[in-house]
Coordinates of C-alpha atoms in Angstrom, one line a residue:
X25 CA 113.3 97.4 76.4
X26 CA 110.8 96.4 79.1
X27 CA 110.9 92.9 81.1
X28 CA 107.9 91.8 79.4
X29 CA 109.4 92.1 75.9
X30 CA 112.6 90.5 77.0
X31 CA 110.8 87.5 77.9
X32 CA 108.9 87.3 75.2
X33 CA 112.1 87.4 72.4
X34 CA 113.3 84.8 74.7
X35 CA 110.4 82.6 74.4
X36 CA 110.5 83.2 71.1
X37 CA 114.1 82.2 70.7
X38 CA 112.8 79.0 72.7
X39 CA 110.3 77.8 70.2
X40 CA 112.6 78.4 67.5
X41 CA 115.8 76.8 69.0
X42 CA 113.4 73.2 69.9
X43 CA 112.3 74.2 65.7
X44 CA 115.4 73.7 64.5
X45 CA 116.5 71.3 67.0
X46 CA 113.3 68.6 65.9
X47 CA 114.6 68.7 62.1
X48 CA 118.1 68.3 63.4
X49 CA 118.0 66.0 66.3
X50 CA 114.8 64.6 66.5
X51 CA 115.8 61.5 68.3
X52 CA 117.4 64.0 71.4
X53 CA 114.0 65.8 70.8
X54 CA 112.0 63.0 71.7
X55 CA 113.9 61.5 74.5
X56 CA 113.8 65.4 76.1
X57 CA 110.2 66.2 75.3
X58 CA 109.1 66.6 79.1
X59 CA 112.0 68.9 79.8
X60 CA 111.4 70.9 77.1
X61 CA 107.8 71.3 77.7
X62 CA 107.8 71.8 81.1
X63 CA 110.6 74.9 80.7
X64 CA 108.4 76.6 78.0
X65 CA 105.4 75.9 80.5
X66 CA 107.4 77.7 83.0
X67 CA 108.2 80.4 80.7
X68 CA 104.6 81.0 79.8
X69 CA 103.8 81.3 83.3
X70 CA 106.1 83.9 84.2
X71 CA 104.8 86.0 81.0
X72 CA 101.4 85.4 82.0
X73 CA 102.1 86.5 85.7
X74 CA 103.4 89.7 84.6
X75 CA 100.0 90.4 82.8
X76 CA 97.9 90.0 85.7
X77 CA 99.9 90.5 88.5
X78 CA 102.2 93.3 89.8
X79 CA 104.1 95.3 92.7
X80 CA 103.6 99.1 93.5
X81 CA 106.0 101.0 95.6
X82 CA 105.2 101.9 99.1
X83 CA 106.2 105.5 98.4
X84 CA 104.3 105.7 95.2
X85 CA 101.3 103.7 96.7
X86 CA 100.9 106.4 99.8
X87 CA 101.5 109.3 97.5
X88 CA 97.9 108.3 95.2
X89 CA 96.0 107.4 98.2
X90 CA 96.7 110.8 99.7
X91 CA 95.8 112.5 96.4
X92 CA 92.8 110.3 95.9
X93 CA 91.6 110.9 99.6
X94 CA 91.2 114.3 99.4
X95 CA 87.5 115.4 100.0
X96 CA 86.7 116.8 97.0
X97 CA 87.7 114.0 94.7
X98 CA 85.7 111.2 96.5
X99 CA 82.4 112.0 94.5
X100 CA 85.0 112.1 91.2
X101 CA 87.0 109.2 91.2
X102 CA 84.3 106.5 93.4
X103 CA 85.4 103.1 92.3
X104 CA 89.1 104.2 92.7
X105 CA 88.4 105.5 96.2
X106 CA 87.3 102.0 97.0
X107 CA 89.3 99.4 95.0
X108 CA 92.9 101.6 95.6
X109 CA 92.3 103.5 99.0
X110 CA 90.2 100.5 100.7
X111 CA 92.9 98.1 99.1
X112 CA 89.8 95.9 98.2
X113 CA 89.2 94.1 94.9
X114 CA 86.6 95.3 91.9
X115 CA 84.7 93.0 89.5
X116 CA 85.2 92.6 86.1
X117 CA 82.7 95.6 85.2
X118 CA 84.1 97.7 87.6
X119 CA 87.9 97.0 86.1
X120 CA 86.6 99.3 83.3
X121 CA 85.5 101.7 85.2
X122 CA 88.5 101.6 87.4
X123 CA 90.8 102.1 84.6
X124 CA 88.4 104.8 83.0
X125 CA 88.9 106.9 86.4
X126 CA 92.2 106.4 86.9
X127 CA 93.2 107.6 83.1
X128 CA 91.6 110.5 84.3
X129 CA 93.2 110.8 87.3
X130 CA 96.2 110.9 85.7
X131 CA 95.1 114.0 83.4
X132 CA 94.3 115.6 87.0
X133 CA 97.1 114.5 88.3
X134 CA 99.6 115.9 85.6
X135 CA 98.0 119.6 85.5
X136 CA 97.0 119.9 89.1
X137 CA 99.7 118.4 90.6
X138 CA 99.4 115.8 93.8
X139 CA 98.0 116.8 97.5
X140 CA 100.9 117.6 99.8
X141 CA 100.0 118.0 103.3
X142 CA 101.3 120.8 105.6
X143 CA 101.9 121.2 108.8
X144 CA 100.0 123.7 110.8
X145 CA 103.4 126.2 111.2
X146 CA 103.5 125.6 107.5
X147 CA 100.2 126.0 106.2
X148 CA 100.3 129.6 108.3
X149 CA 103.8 129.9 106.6
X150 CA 102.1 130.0 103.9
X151 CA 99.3 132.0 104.8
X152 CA 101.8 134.8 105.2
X153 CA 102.7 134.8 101.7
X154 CA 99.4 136.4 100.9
X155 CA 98.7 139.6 101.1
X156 CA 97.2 141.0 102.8
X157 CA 97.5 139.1 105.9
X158 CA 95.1 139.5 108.4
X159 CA 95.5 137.9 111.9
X160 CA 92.6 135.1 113.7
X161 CA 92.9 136.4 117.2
X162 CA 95.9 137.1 119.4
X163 CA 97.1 134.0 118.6
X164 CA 98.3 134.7 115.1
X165 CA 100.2 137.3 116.2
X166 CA 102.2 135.7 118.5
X167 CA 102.7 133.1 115.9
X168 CA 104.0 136.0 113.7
X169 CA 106.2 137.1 116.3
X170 CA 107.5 133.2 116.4
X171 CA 108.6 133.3 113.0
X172 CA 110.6 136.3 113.1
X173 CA 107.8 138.8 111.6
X174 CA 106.7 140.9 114.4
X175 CA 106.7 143.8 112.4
X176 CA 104.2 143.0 109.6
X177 CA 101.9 142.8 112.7
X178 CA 102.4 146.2 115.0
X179 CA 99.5 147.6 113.7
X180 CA 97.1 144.7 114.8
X181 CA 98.4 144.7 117.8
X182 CA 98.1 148.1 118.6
X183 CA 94.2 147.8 117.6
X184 CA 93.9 144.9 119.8
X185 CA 95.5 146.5 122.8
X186 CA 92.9 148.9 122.7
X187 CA 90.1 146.4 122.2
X188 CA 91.2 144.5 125.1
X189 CA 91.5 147.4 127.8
X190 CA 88.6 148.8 126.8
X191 CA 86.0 146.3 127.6
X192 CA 88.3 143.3 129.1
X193 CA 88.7 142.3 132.6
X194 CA 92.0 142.0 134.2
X195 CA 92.7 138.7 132.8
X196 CA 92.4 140.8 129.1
X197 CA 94.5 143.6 130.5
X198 CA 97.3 141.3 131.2
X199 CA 97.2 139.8 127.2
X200 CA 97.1 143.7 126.7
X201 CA 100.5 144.5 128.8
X202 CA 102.1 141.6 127.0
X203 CA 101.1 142.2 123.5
X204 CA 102.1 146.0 124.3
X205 CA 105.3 144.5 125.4
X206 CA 105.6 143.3 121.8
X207 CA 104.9 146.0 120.0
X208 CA 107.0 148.8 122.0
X209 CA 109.6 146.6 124.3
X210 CA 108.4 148.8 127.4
X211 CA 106.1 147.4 130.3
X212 CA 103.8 149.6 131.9
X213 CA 105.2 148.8 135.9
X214 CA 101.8 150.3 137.3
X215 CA 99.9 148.6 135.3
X216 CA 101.5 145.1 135.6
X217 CA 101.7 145.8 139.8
X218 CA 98.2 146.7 139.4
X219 CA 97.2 143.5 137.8
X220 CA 99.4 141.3 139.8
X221 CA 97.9 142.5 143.1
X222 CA 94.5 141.5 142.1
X223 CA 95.3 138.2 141.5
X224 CA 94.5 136.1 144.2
X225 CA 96.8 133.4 144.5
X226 CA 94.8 130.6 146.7
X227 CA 92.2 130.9 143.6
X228 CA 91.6 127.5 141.7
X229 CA 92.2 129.3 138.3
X230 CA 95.3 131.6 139.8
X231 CA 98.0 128.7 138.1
X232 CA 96.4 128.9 134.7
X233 CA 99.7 129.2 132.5
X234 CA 97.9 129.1 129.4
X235 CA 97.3 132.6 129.9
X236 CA 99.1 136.0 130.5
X237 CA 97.9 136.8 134.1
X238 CA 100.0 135.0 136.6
X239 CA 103.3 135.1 135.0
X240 CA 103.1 138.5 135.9
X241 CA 103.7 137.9 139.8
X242 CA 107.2 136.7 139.0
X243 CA 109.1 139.9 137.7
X244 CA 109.5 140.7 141.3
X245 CA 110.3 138.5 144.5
X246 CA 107.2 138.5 146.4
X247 CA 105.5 136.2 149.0
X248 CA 102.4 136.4 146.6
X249 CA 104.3 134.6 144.4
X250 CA 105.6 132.1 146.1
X251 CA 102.2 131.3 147.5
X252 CA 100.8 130.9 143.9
X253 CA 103.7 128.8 143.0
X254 CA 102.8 126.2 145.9
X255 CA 99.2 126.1 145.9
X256 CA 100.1 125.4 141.7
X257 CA 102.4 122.5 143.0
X258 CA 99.2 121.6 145.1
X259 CA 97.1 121.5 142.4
X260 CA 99.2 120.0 139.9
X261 CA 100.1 116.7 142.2
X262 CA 96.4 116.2 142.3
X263 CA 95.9 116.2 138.7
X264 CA 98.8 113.6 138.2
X265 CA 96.8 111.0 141.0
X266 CA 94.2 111.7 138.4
X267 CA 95.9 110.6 135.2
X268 CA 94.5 107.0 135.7
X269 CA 91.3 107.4 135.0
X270 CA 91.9 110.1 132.0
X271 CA 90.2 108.5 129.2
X272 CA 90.6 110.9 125.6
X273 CA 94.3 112.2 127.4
X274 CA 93.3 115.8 127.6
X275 CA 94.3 115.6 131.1
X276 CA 98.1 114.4 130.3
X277 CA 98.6 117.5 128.5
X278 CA 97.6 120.0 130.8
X279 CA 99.9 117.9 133.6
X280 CA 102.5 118.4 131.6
X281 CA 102.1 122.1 130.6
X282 CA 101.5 122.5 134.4
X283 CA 104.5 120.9 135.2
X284 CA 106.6 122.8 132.9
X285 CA 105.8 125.9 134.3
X286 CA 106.2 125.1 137.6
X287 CA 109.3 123.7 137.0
X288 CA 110.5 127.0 135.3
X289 CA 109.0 129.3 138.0
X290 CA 110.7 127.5 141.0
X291 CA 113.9 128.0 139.1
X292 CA 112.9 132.0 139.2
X293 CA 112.0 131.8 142.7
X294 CA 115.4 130.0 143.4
X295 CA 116.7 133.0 141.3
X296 CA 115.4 134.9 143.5
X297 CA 117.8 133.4 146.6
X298 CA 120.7 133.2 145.0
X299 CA 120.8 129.5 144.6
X300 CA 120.2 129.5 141.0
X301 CA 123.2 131.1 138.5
X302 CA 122.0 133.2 135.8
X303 CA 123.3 130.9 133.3
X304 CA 120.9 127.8 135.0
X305 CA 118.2 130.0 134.8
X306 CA 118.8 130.8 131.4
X307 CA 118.7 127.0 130.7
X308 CA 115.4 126.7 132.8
X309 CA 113.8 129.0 130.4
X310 CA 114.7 127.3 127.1
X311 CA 113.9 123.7 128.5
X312 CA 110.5 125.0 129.2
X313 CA 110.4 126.8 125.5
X314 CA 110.8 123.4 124.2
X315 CA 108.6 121.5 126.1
X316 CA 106.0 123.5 125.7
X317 CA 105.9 125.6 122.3
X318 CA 103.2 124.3 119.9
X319 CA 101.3 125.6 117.5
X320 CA 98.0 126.5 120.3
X321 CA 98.3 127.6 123.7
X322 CA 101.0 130.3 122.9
X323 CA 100.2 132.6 125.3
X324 CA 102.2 130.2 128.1
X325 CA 105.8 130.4 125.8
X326 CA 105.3 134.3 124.8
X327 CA 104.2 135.2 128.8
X328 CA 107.7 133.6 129.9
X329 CA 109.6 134.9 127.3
X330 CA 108.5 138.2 128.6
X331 CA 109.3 137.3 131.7
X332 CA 112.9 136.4 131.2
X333 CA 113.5 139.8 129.7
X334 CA 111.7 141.4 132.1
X335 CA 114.2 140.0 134.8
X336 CA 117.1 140.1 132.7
X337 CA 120.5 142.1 132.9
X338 CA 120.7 142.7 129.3
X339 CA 117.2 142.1 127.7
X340 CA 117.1 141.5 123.7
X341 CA 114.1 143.5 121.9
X342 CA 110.8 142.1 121.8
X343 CA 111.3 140.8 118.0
X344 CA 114.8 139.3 119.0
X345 CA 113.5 137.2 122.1
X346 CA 110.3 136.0 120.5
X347 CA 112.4 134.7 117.0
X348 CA 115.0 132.6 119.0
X349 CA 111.6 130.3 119.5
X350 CA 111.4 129.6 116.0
X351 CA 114.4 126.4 115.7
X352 CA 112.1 125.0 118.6
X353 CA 109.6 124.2 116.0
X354 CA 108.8 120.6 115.4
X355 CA 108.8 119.5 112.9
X356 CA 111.0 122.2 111.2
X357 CA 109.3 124.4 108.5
X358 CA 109.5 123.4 105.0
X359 CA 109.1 125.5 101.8
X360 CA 106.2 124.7 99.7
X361 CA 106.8 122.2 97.8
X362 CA 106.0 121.9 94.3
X363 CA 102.8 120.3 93.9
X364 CA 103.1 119.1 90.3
X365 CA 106.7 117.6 90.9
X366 CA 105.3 116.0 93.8
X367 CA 103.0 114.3 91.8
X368 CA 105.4 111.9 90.3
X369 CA 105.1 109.0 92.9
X370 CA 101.2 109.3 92.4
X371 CA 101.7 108.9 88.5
X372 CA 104.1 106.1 88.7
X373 CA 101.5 104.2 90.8
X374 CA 98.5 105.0 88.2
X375 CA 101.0 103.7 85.4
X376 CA 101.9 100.1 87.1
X377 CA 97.6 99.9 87.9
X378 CA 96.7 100.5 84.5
X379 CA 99.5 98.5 83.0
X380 CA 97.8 95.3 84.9
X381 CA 94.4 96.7 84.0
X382 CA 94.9 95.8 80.2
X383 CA 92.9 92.7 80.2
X384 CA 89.9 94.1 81.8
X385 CA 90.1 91.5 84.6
X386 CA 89.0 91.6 88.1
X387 CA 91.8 93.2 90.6
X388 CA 93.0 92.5 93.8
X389 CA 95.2 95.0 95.7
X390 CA 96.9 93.0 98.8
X391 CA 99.3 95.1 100.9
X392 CA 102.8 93.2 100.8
X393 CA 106.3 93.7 102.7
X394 CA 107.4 95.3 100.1
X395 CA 104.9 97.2 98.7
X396 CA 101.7 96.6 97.2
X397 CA 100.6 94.1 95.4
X398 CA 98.0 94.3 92.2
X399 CA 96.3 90.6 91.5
X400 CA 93.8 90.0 88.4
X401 CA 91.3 87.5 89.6
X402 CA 88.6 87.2 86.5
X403 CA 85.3 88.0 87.8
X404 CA 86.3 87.4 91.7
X405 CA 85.9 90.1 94.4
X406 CA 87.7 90.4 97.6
X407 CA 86.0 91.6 100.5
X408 CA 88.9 92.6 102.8
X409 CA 89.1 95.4 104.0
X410 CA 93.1 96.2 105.8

């Protein structure tokens, strides 16, 4: 039995109780008459509130905004866009058409099933559950790798090995040694000396990290490398003085990708000395996998991760090394959910809206502490916009 019929058997049991009691005390009747009225005023009141006015759920509120946001549904469902998304009221002609929309948003909502949102690891998650999958660029392929399926991408990478060195420069050859590196677990040792010789270290775009080329310096001790490392450091202390004036923030990120890496290298040129165990440089490595490993600008977390086998007593397979990157992933991969399950937040929030919507009045949707609330106001229109 719902609130609203509670209160109304106990109004009724109201009225009849002050019934009986005027035939049977109608002297105590009279001398009470204010009392009584004022508690069946009361009574009415609260009835009459839970006509017009109501509470939806934070949870429930967020999950049919999300759904009703959705691009293609703007031109579908207008007034609900405005009067539940813009948490502004409707009149008393758009209360129809509000409730019109949203009994049809509920039909939608019930077969379709409610928008979830996905990550960017997830959402290519899922693109690997459909087959074929074909890879965007180098990129998806050392996402692949990331998630532990190397394999189902060999082939591509073999094909773009070949694209690269036949028309790339040396930048493309070193993506071409490292994705070879991926698909065979062998380096080409002429090739990558060949490369890292022509890369000249006092060169302004010699520390790029984001890509393949200088991380190739450091699978050897060399003065080169050293030199690349401190005119990096060089470079890098003059973009933090700059971090002031860095308006949109772009700037933040590549300090700190910067930083990273030359954090991580100086550890493999301390290596390099002897003052660095193999157990902190093992650690160096995985601090900089976690600092750095997103869903762009892989080319930084797969070069080093090359580089630590490359330089390592007991290397793990290509496949191996890539997949311990996957935990790093934040926030964690999640199946896909079920999208008509999900829906039941979204439904529950349509439900308490059209339950207030009954009377055809004006409505009011106020965003409360503990949800939000749904007013009727008769032919009144809020402006606000939250």
């Amino acid at each position: 039995m719902t609130r609203r019929r509670l209160r109304l058997l106990a109004l009724g049991a109201l009225v009849v109780a002050v019934l009986v009691a005027m035939l049977l005390e109608p002297a105590w009747v009279a001398r009470n008459t204010v009392s009584l009225v004022g508690v069946i005023a009361v009574m009415l009141w609260t009835i009459a509130r839970d006509f017009v006015m109501g509470v939806v759920s934070a949870e429930d509120y967020d999950a049919l905004t999300s759904w009703l946001f959705v691009a293609g549904r703007r031109d579908t469902y207008p007034v609900a866009q405005v009067v539940i998304v813009g948490l502004q009221g409707c009149s008393r002609a758009d209360s129809r058409k509000l409730r019109d929309e949203l009994r049809a948003a509920r039909r939608a909502l019930a077969a379709d099933g409610v928008y979830v949102e996905r990550t960017s690891w997830e959402a290519f998650a899922d693109r690997l559950d459909e087959a074929p999958f074909v890879p965007e660029g180098e990129d998806d392929l050392f996402r692949l790798a990331v998630l532990g399926q190397l394999d189902r991408g060999r082939e591509h990478i073999v094909t773009k090995v070949s694209e690269l060195r036949q028309g790339g420069n040396e930048k493309a050859h070193a993506l071409a040694l490292v994705l070879e590196w991926m698909a065979s677990g062998s380096t080409d040792d002429a090739e990558m000396e060949r490369l890292a010789e022509r890369l000249d270290p006092d060169d302004a775009w010699a520390g790029d990290f984001d890509s393949c080329w200088p991380w190739l310096l450091f699978a050897r001790p060399n003065k080169r490398a050293r030199r690349l490392l401190l005119r990096a450091r060089q470079r890098w202390n003059e973009n933090r003085r700059e971090l002031a004036s860095d308006g949109d923030g772009n700037l933040a990120e590549q300090v700190h990708l910067e930083g990273a890496a030359i954090e991580l290298l100086a550890t493999v040129v301390s290596a390099w000395e002897g003052s660095v165990s193999r157990a902190a440089l093992s650690n160096a490595f995985r601090a900089y996998y976690d600092k750095t490993l997103g869903f762009y600008g892989l080319a930084g977390p797969i070069s080093a991760t090359w580089l630590e086998m490359k330089i390592a007593e007991e290397p793990l397979l290509p496949g191996e090394a890539l997949a311990r990157l996957r935990p790093l992933i934040d926030p964690p991969i999640t199946p896909r959910p079920d999208r008509r399950a999900a829906a039941a937040p979204a439904l529950r929030a349509v439900d308490a809206i059209l339950e207030k919507l009954v009377l055809g009045m004006g409505r009011t949707v106020r965003q409360g502490h503990d949800g939000v609330r749904l007013v009727a106001k008769p032919g009144e229109v809020s402006r606000d916009f939250f």
